[in-house]
Amino acid sequence: MTQQIWFITGSQHLYGPETLKQVAANAETISRALNADASIPVEIVFKPIVTTPDEIRVACTAASGDTNCIGLITWMHTFSPAKMWINGLSNLTKPICHLHTQFNRDIPWDTIDMDFMNLNQSAHGGREYGHILTRMRIQRKVVVGHWEDPAVRTQLADWSAVALGWHEMQHLKVVRFGDNMRFVSVTDGDKVEAERVFGMSVNTHGVGDLVAVINEASDAQIDALCEVYAEEYELAKGAARHDSLREAARIEIGLRRFLEEGGYGAYTNTFEDLHGMEQLPGLPTQRLMAEGYGFGAEGDWKHAALVRVLKVMSQGKSGGTSFMEDYTYHFDPAGARCLGSHMLEICPSIAASKPRCEIHELGIGGKADPVRLVFNGAEGQAINASLVDLGNRFRFLVNEVESVAIEQDMPKLPVARVLWDAKPDLQTAAEAWIQAGGAHHTAFSFDVSANQIEMLSEMAGVECVFIDEKTEMRAFKQELRLGEMYHGIRGL
Ligand code: MN
């Protein structure tokens, strides 16, 4: 069943039945137009207008209990006294987008009369409604403008995509093969609290459970998958006949089966815990990420989840999203850059061109040479997003970056890589990121915007900190201090 966003319009009985009939007709016209808009990635469902406290409570309770409903777009066509909304909103568990629009774009200067004024009261009806949401401390998105305006449609499309991601996060199952990399802090955290706040469950399986499934892969399955590798990638010399390639195929077959059978949307592993596995999964993890799975290395379950959620939020878009690590700096006075990469596991959805499949020794872990895809990242505006556990709460952190062309060949670097210019500049961005306690791992995305991470954080009720063109350190540090206070008071 398609996931739905319900379009709910508020009014009241002050104006007589004719006006309410017109309100309902206009609301249906708008919701149908939004549903027909291909940029909005969910079904928009028109619901009967609500005009009394009971109708509002019934609509909100129904939305909360409906498994297909992932959010509400609410619109106050007329005035809808907001005390009527208290009971309903108290029972609502789905995110809200308040569309502050008006059916008529323009004021009909020559014909406007009091009937028109009474029918088109969003300007004050929306404020009354917004007041009660603010008073009830309900976070929501407010979109202002005419419903046919492309800028309004874009905001609704972005918000709908985030609602899909939030729905995914609340139902996500993350499996960890092995524990966290020993002694590492930021990849660890409170999995119980993560389930309470985000809904996602994070549980472990011994690597042996996975190895048992990997070992069930048949030779015929492995042969077939090796053929797919040869078709989809440029195989490096000798790779096609290399035992490591067959081993990578065996791991991929087992890993995919394990994830499918367990209903997992994301996973972690660690090179420190690979008992019974011949090599650290490189190519298999790259391919599974490209299919939409979330992944976090070294036991990093928070970024495994975040990669998955961002992939859901970016469905239908053309670019890509990957697990990422800030790896190495280029401190050129003409413009500092960061080279992003990982030992192996960068998603080919962000590649600039057809990846090359190579087999090389891994410097750590003491296992057989793993197979990996090697490529340069595409160019364009992107974000690095992080989710960290600060002990008393979670924090999202986002840095806007520009992925730039990689001019050099780097013939001795056998991993996928991306080169970016961070906003406002690398020095400020890194200083701010470090002050904010951001992870060395991130979810890197061409498709998801910083605004969308903000919407996600608001749906989750979690802090979000931004590093962008306007970031200035003194104000940024003050923002962090204020966040300590605000989120401390809220108890999140
Ligand atoms: Mn790492």
Coordinates of C-alpha atoms and ligand atoms in Angstrom, one line a residue:
M1 CA 0.0 0.0 0.0
T2 CA 1.3 3.5 -0.8
Q3 CA 2.2 5.7 2.0
Q4 CA -0.1 8.6 2.4
I5 CA -0.2 12.1 3.7
W6 CA -3.6 13.3 4.7
F7 CA -4.8 16.7 3.7
I8 CA -7.0 18.1 6.5
T9 CA -8.7 21.4 6.3
G10 CA -10.0 23.3 9.3
S11 CA -13.1 25.6 9.4
Q12 CA -16.1 26.2 11.7
H13 CA -19.9 26.6 11.5
L14 CA -20.1 30.3 11.7
Y15 CA -20.5 31.0 8.0
G16 CA -23.4 28.7 7.0
P17 CA -23.5 25.5 4.9
E18 CA -22.9 27.2 1.5
T19 CA -19.5 28.5 2.7
L20 CA -18.5 25.1 4.1
K21 CA -19.4 23.5 0.8
Q22 CA -17.1 25.9 -0.9
V23 CA -14.4 25.3 1.6
A24 CA -14.6 21.5 1.1
A25 CA -14.6 21.9 -2.7
N26 CA -11.5 24.2 -2.7
A27 CA -9.7 21.9 -0.2
E28 CA -10.4 18.9 -2.5
T29 CA -9.1 20.8 -5.5
I30 CA -5.8 21.7 -3.7
S31 CA -5.3 18.1 -2.4
R32 CA -6.0 16.6 -5.8
A33 CA -3.5 19.0 -7.4
L34 CA -0.8 18.1 -4.8
N35 CA -1.5 14.4 -5.4
A36 CA -1.0 14.9 -9.1
D37 CA 2.3 16.7 -8.6
A38 CA 5.0 14.2 -9.6
S39 CA 7.6 15.9 -7.3
I40 CA 5.6 14.9 -4.2
P41 CA 6.7 11.3 -3.5
V42 CA 3.6 10.1 -1.6
E43 CA -0.1 9.9 -2.1
I44 CA -1.9 13.0 -0.9
V45 CA -5.4 12.0 0.4
F46 CA -8.2 14.5 0.8
K47 CA -10.1 14.2 4.0
P48 CA -13.5 15.8 4.8
I49 CA -13.1 19.2 6.4
V50 CA -13.2 19.4 10.1
T51 CA -15.4 22.0 11.9
T52 CA -15.9 20.9 15.5
P53 CA -13.7 19.6 18.3
D54 CA -15.1 16.1 17.9
E55 CA -14.4 16.0 14.1
I56 CA -10.8 17.2 14.8
R57 CA -10.2 14.6 17.5
V58 CA -11.6 11.8 15.3
A59 CA -9.5 12.9 12.3
C60 CA -6.3 13.2 14.4
T61 CA -6.9 9.9 16.2
A62 CA -7.6 8.1 12.9
A63 CA -4.3 9.6 11.4
S64 CA -2.4 8.4 14.5
G65 CA -3.8 4.9 14.2
D66 CA -3.5 4.5 10.4
T67 CA -0.4 2.6 9.4
N68 CA -0.4 4.1 5.9
C69 CA -0.6 7.7 7.1
I70 CA 2.9 9.2 7.6
G71 CA 1.9 12.8 8.2
L72 CA -0.7 15.5 7.8
I73 CA -0.9 18.6 5.7
T74 CA -3.2 21.0 7.5
W75 CA -4.8 24.1 6.1
M76 CA -7.1 26.7 7.7
H77 CA -9.2 27.8 4.8
T78 CA -11.3 30.0 7.2
F79 CA -10.9 30.8 10.8
S80 CA -11.0 27.6 12.9
P81 CA -10.9 28.5 16.6
A82 CA -7.8 26.7 17.9
K83 CA -9.1 25.6 21.2
M84 CA -11.1 23.1 19.1
W85 CA -7.8 21.6 18.0
I86 CA -6.3 20.9 21.5
N87 CA -7.8 17.5 22.1
G88 CA -7.1 16.3 18.6
L89 CA -3.5 17.5 18.5
S90 CA -2.9 16.0 21.9
N91 CA -3.7 12.6 20.3
L92 CA -1.7 13.1 17.1
T93 CA 1.5 11.1 16.7
K94 CA 2.2 12.0 13.0
P95 CA 4.2 14.9 11.8
I96 CA 2.4 18.1 10.7
C97 CA 3.0 20.4 7.8
H98 CA 1.0 23.6 8.2
L99 CA 0.2 24.8 4.6
H100 CA -0.4 28.5 5.1
T101 CA -2.0 29.2 1.7
Q102 CA -5.1 30.7 0.2
F103 CA -7.3 29.3 -2.5
N104 CA -7.3 32.6 -4.5
R105 CA -3.8 33.8 -5.4
D106 CA -4.9 37.4 -5.9
I107 CA -7.3 39.7 -4.3
P108 CA -10.2 40.3 -6.8
W109 CA -10.0 44.1 -6.4
D110 CA -13.1 45.0 -8.3
T111 CA -15.4 42.4 -6.8
I112 CA -14.1 41.8 -3.3
D113 CA -16.8 41.9 -0.7
M114 CA -17.4 40.5 2.8
D115 CA -18.4 37.1 1.5
F116 CA -15.0 36.8 -0.2
M117 CA -13.3 38.0 2.9
N118 CA -15.1 35.4 5.1
L119 CA -14.3 32.6 2.8
N120 CA -10.6 33.4 2.4
Q121 CA -9.4 33.9 6.0
S122 CA -6.2 31.9 6.0
A123 CA -4.3 35.0 6.8
H124 CA -5.7 35.1 10.3
G125 CA -7.1 31.5 10.6
G126 CA -3.6 30.1 10.0
R127 CA -2.2 32.4 12.8
E128 CA -4.8 31.2 15.3
Y129 CA -4.0 27.6 14.4
G130 CA -0.2 28.2 14.6
H131 CA -0.6 29.8 18.0
I132 CA -2.0 26.6 19.6
L133 CA 0.7 24.5 18.0
T134 CA 3.3 26.8 19.4
R135 CA 1.6 26.9 22.8
M136 CA 1.5 23.1 22.8
R137 CA 5.2 23.0 21.9
I138 CA 4.4 20.9 18.8
Q139 CA 7.2 21.2 16.2
R140 CA 5.9 21.4 12.6
K141 CA 6.8 22.7 9.2
V142 CA 5.1 25.9 8.1
V143 CA 4.9 26.5 4.3
V144 CA 3.7 29.9 3.2
G145 CA 2.6 30.8 -0.3
H146 CA 0.0 30.1 -3.0
W147 CA -0.5 26.4 -3.5
E148 CA 0.3 26.6 -7.2
D149 CA 3.6 28.3 -6.7
P150 CA 6.5 26.0 -7.6
A151 CA 8.4 27.1 -4.5
V152 CA 5.5 26.0 -2.3
R153 CA 5.4 22.6 -4.2
T154 CA 9.1 22.1 -3.7
Q155 CA 8.8 22.7 0.1
L156 CA 5.9 20.3 0.3
A157 CA 7.8 17.7 -1.8
D158 CA 10.9 18.1 0.5
W159 CA 8.8 17.8 3.6
S160 CA 6.9 14.7 2.3
A161 CA 10.2 13.0 1.5
V162 CA 11.4 13.7 5.1
A163 CA 8.1 12.3 6.4
L164 CA 8.9 9.1 4.5
G165 CA 12.4 9.1 6.1
W166 CA 11.0 9.7 9.6
H167 CA 8.5 6.8 9.0
E168 CA 11.4 4.6 8.0
M169 CA 13.5 5.6 11.0
Q170 CA 10.6 4.7 13.4
H171 CA 10.4 1.3 11.9
L172 CA 14.0 0.6 11.0
K173 CA 15.8 -2.5 12.2
V174 CA 19.6 -2.2 12.3
V175 CA 21.7 -5.3 12.7
R176 CA 25.2 -5.1 14.1
F177 CA 27.6 -7.9 13.2
G178 CA 30.0 -7.8 16.1
D179 CA 30.4 -4.9 18.5
N180 CA 31.9 -1.4 18.2
M181 CA 35.5 -0.9 17.2
R182 CA 37.4 -1.2 20.5
F183 CA 37.9 2.0 22.4
V184 CA 36.1 4.2 19.8
S185 CA 33.7 6.7 21.4
V186 CA 31.6 8.4 18.8
T187 CA 30.4 5.3 17.0
D188 CA 29.1 4.0 20.4
G189 CA 26.1 5.3 22.2
D190 CA 22.8 4.5 23.9
K191 CA 20.8 2.1 21.8
V192 CA 17.9 2.0 24.2
E193 CA 17.5 5.8 24.0
A194 CA 17.8 5.6 20.2
E195 CA 14.8 3.3 20.2
R196 CA 12.8 5.5 22.5
V197 CA 13.6 8.7 20.5
F198 CA 13.8 7.5 16.9
G199 CA 11.8 4.2 17.1
M200 CA 14.6 2.3 15.4
S201 CA 15.8 -1.0 16.9
V202 CA 19.5 -1.8 17.0
N203 CA 20.5 -5.4 17.8
T204 CA 23.5 -7.6 17.4
H205 CA 24.3 -10.9 15.8
G206 CA 27.5 -12.8 16.3
V207 CA 29.5 -12.8 13.0
G208 CA 29.2 -16.6 13.1
D209 CA 25.4 -16.3 12.4
L210 CA 26.2 -14.4 9.3
V211 CA 29.1 -16.7 8.2
A212 CA 26.7 -19.7 8.4
V213 CA 24.4 -18.0 5.8
I214 CA 27.4 -16.9 3.7
N215 CA 28.6 -20.5 3.5
E216 CA 25.3 -21.6 2.1
A217 CA 25.8 -19.7 -1.1
S218 CA 26.0 -22.1 -4.0
D219 CA 28.7 -22.1 -6.8
A220 CA 26.0 -21.4 -9.4
Q221 CA 24.9 -18.3 -7.4
I222 CA 28.5 -17.2 -7.1
D223 CA 29.1 -17.7 -10.9
A224 CA 26.0 -15.6 -11.7
L225 CA 27.0 -12.8 -9.4
C226 CA 30.6 -12.7 -10.7
E227 CA 29.0 -12.2 -14.2
V228 CA 27.0 -9.3 -12.9
Y229 CA 30.3 -7.8 -11.5
A230 CA 31.9 -8.1 -14.9
E231 CA 29.0 -6.4 -16.6
E232 CA 28.5 -3.6 -14.2
Y233 CA 32.1 -2.6 -13.5
E234 CA 35.4 -2.3 -15.2
L235 CA 37.2 -5.3 -13.7
A236 CA 40.9 -4.6 -13.0
K237 CA 43.4 -6.9 -14.7
G238 CA 43.3 -10.4 -13.2
A239 CA 40.3 -9.6 -11.0
A240 CA 37.9 -11.8 -12.9
R241 CA 39.8 -15.0 -12.1
H242 CA 40.8 -14.0 -8.6
D243 CA 39.6 -16.1 -5.7
S244 CA 38.9 -12.9 -3.8
L245 CA 36.2 -11.9 -6.3
R246 CA 34.3 -15.2 -5.8
E247 CA 34.7 -14.8 -2.1
A248 CA 33.2 -11.2 -2.3
A249 CA 30.3 -12.7 -4.3
R250 CA 29.7 -15.4 -1.6
I251 CA 29.7 -12.7 1.1
E252 CA 27.3 -10.5 -0.9
I253 CA 24.8 -13.4 -1.4
G254 CA 24.9 -14.3 2.3
L255 CA 24.7 -10.8 3.5
R256 CA 21.8 -9.9 1.3
R257 CA 19.9 -13.0 2.4
F258 CA 20.6 -12.3 6.0
L259 CA 19.3 -8.7 5.7
E260 CA 16.2 -9.8 3.7
E261 CA 15.2 -12.6 6.0
G262 CA 15.7 -10.5 9.1
G263 CA 13.9 -7.4 7.7
Y264 CA 16.9 -5.3 8.3
G265 CA 17.3 -1.9 6.6
A266 CA 20.8 -1.2 7.8
Y267 CA 23.8 -2.9 9.3
T268 CA 27.3 -2.5 10.7
N269 CA 30.4 -4.6 10.9
T270 CA 33.9 -4.2 12.1
F271 CA 37.2 -5.3 10.8
E272 CA 38.1 -6.4 14.3
D273 CA 35.4 -9.0 14.4
L274 CA 35.3 -11.1 11.2
H275 CA 35.7 -14.6 12.6
G276 CA 35.1 -17.1 9.8
M277 CA 34.9 -14.5 7.1
E278 CA 37.7 -14.5 4.5
Q279 CA 37.7 -10.8 3.8
L280 CA 36.1 -7.6 5.1
P281 CA 33.1 -6.9 2.9
G282 CA 34.0 -4.1 0.5
L283 CA 32.3 -4.6 -2.8
P284 CA 29.3 -6.4 -1.1
T285 CA 28.7 -3.4 1.2
Q286 CA 29.1 -0.9 -1.6
R287 CA 26.5 -2.8 -3.7
L288 CA 24.1 -3.2 -0.8
M289 CA 24.3 0.5 -0.1
A290 CA 23.6 1.3 -3.7
E291 CA 20.5 -0.8 -3.4
G292 CA 19.3 1.4 -0.5
Y293 CA 20.7 -0.4 2.6
G294 CA 22.3 1.8 5.3
F295 CA 25.8 0.9 6.4
G296 CA 28.1 2.1 9.2
A297 CA 31.7 0.8 9.6
E298 CA 33.3 -0.1 12.9
G299 CA 30.0 -0.8 14.5
D300 CA 28.7 2.7 13.8
W301 CA 24.9 2.0 14.0
K302 CA 23.9 5.6 14.2
H303 CA 25.4 6.4 10.7
A304 CA 24.2 3.1 9.4
A305 CA 20.7 4.2 10.3
L306 CA 21.2 7.7 9.0
V307 CA 22.5 6.5 5.6
R308 CA 19.3 4.3 5.3
V309 CA 17.0 7.2 6.3
L310 CA 18.6 9.6 3.9
K311 CA 18.3 7.0 1.1
V312 CA 14.6 6.7 1.8
M313 CA 14.3 10.5 1.8
S314 CA 16.0 10.7 -1.6
Q315 CA 14.0 8.1 -3.5
G316 CA 13.4 9.1 -7.0
K317 CA 16.2 11.6 -7.2
S318 CA 19.2 11.2 -9.5
G319 CA 22.3 11.7 -7.3
G320 CA 23.4 9.6 -4.4
T321 CA 23.9 9.1 -0.7
S322 CA 26.8 7.2 1.0
F323 CA 28.4 6.4 4.2
M324 CA 31.5 8.7 4.5
E325 CA 34.5 9.6 6.5
D326 CA 36.5 12.8 6.6
Y327 CA 39.8 11.2 5.8
T328 CA 42.7 13.5 4.7
Y329 CA 43.1 17.3 4.3
H330 CA 44.6 19.3 1.5
F331 CA 45.7 22.6 3.2
D332 CA 46.4 24.5 0.1
P333 CA 46.4 28.3 0.8
A334 CA 44.5 28.7 -2.4
G335 CA 41.6 26.7 -1.1
A336 CA 41.6 24.0 1.6
R337 CA 39.9 20.7 0.7
C338 CA 38.9 17.5 2.5
L339 CA 39.3 14.1 0.9
G340 CA 36.4 11.9 2.0
S341 CA 36.7 8.2 1.8
H342 CA 36.8 5.0 3.8
M343 CA 38.8 1.8 3.8
L344 CA 36.4 0.3 1.3
E345 CA 32.8 1.2 1.9
I346 CA 31.7 4.2 -0.2
C347 CA 28.5 3.8 -2.1
P348 CA 28.8 3.9 -5.9
S349 CA 25.6 5.9 -6.1
I350 CA 27.8 9.0 -5.7
A351 CA 30.3 8.0 -8.4
A352 CA 31.2 10.4 -11.3
S353 CA 31.6 7.5 -13.7
K354 CA 31.6 3.7 -14.0
P355 CA 33.5 2.3 -11.0
R356 CA 36.5 0.1 -11.4
C357 CA 36.6 -3.1 -9.5
E358 CA 39.9 -3.8 -7.8
I359 CA 41.5 -6.2 -5.4
H360 CA 44.1 -5.0 -3.0
E361 CA 45.6 -5.8 0.4
L362 CA 43.9 -4.1 3.4
G363 CA 46.5 -2.5 5.7
I364 CA 44.7 -3.5 8.8
G365 CA 42.7 -6.5 10.1
G366 CA 44.9 -9.3 8.9
K367 CA 42.4 -10.8 6.5
A368 CA 42.5 -11.8 2.7
D369 CA 42.6 -9.0 0.1
P370 CA 39.2 -7.5 -0.2
V371 CA 37.5 -6.5 -3.4
R372 CA 36.3 -2.9 -3.7
L373 CA 35.0 -0.4 -6.2
V374 CA 37.3 2.5 -6.9
F375 CA 35.9 5.8 -8.3
N376 CA 35.9 9.5 -7.9
G377 CA 32.8 11.2 -6.5
A378 CA 30.6 13.3 -8.7
E379 CA 30.6 17.1 -8.5
G380 CA 27.9 19.2 -6.9
Q381 CA 26.3 20.7 -3.8
A382 CA 26.1 18.1 -1.0
I383 CA 25.8 17.7 2.7
N384 CA 27.7 15.8 5.4
A385 CA 25.2 14.8 8.1
S386 CA 26.0 13.3 11.4
L387 CA 24.1 11.9 14.4
V388 CA 25.9 11.9 17.7
D389 CA 25.0 10.8 21.3
L390 CA 25.9 13.6 23.7
G391 CA 25.1 11.5 26.8
N392 CA 21.9 13.4 27.7
R393 CA 20.5 13.7 24.2
F394 CA 21.1 13.1 20.5
R395 CA 22.3 15.9 18.1
F396 CA 22.1 16.1 14.4
L397 CA 24.9 18.0 12.8
V398 CA 25.0 19.1 9.1
N399 CA 27.7 20.8 7.0
E400 CA 27.0 22.0 3.5
V401 CA 29.8 21.1 1.2
E402 CA 30.6 21.4 -2.5
S403 CA 32.0 18.2 -4.0
V404 CA 34.7 19.3 -6.6
A405 CA 36.4 17.6 -9.5
I406 CA 39.4 15.5 -8.6
E407 CA 42.2 16.6 -11.0
Q408 CA 44.9 14.2 -9.9
D409 CA 44.9 10.4 -10.7
M410 CA 46.1 9.2 -7.3
P411 CA 47.2 5.9 -8.9
K412 CA 48.3 4.3 -5.7
L413 CA 45.1 5.0 -3.8
P414 CA 42.8 1.9 -4.1
V415 CA 39.6 3.3 -2.6
A416 CA 36.6 5.4 -3.7
R417 CA 37.1 9.1 -2.8
V418 CA 35.3 12.4 -2.9
L419 CA 36.9 15.8 -2.6
W420 CA 35.0 18.7 -1.1
D421 CA 35.1 22.3 -0.2
A422 CA 33.3 22.8 3.1
K423 CA 31.1 25.8 3.8
P424 CA 31.9 28.5 4.9
D425 CA 35.5 27.3 4.5
L426 CA 37.3 24.1 5.6
Q427 CA 39.0 25.7 8.6
T428 CA 35.8 27.2 10.1
A429 CA 33.7 24.1 9.1
A430 CA 36.2 21.7 10.8
E431 CA 36.5 23.9 13.9
A432 CA 32.7 24.1 14.3
W433 CA 32.2 20.4 13.6
I434 CA 34.8 19.6 16.3
Q435 CA 33.3 22.0 18.8
A436 CA 29.9 20.4 18.2
G437 CA 31.2 17.0 18.8
G438 CA 30.4 15.7 15.3
A439 CA 31.5 12.2 14.3
H440 CA 34.3 11.4 11.9
H441 CA 31.7 9.3 10.1
T442 CA 28.9 10.9 8.2
A443 CA 26.1 10.3 5.8
F444 CA 27.1 12.2 2.6
S445 CA 24.3 13.1 0.2
F446 CA 23.8 15.0 -3.0
D447 CA 20.0 14.6 -2.7
V448 CA 19.1 15.6 0.8
S449 CA 19.4 19.2 1.9
A450 CA 20.3 20.7 5.2
N451 CA 16.7 22.0 5.4
Q452 CA 15.5 18.4 5.2
I453 CA 17.8 17.3 8.1
E454 CA 16.3 20.2 10.1
M455 CA 12.8 18.9 9.3
L456 CA 13.8 15.4 10.3
S457 CA 15.3 16.6 13.6
E458 CA 12.1 18.5 14.3
M459 CA 10.0 15.4 13.6
A460 CA 12.2 13.5 16.0
G461 CA 12.3 16.4 18.5
V462 CA 16.1 16.3 18.5
E463 CA 18.6 19.1 18.3
C464 CA 20.1 20.0 15.0
V465 CA 23.2 22.2 14.4
F466 CA 24.1 23.7 11.0
I467 CA 27.4 24.6 9.6
D468 CA 26.9 26.6 6.4
E469 CA 27.9 29.8 4.5
K470 CA 26.8 32.0 7.4
T471 CA 28.7 30.1 10.2
E472 CA 30.8 32.3 12.3
M473 CA 32.6 30.7 15.3
R474 CA 31.7 33.1 18.1
A475 CA 28.0 32.9 17.3
F476 CA 28.2 29.2 16.7
K477 CA 29.7 28.5 20.1
Q478 CA 27.0 30.6 21.7
E479 CA 24.4 28.5 19.8
L480 CA 25.9 25.3 21.3
R481 CA 25.8 26.8 24.8
L482 CA 22.1 27.8 24.3
G483 CA 21.4 24.3 22.9
E484 CA 22.8 22.8 26.1
M485 CA 20.3 24.9 28.1
Y486 CA 17.2 24.5 25.9
H487 CA 17.6 20.8 25.3
G488 CA 18.5 20.3 29.0
I489 CA 15.2 22.0 30.0
R490 CA 13.2 19.9 27.5
G491 CA 14.9 16.8 28.8
L492 CA 15.9 15.5 25.4
Ligands
MN1 MN 35.7 4.6 9.9

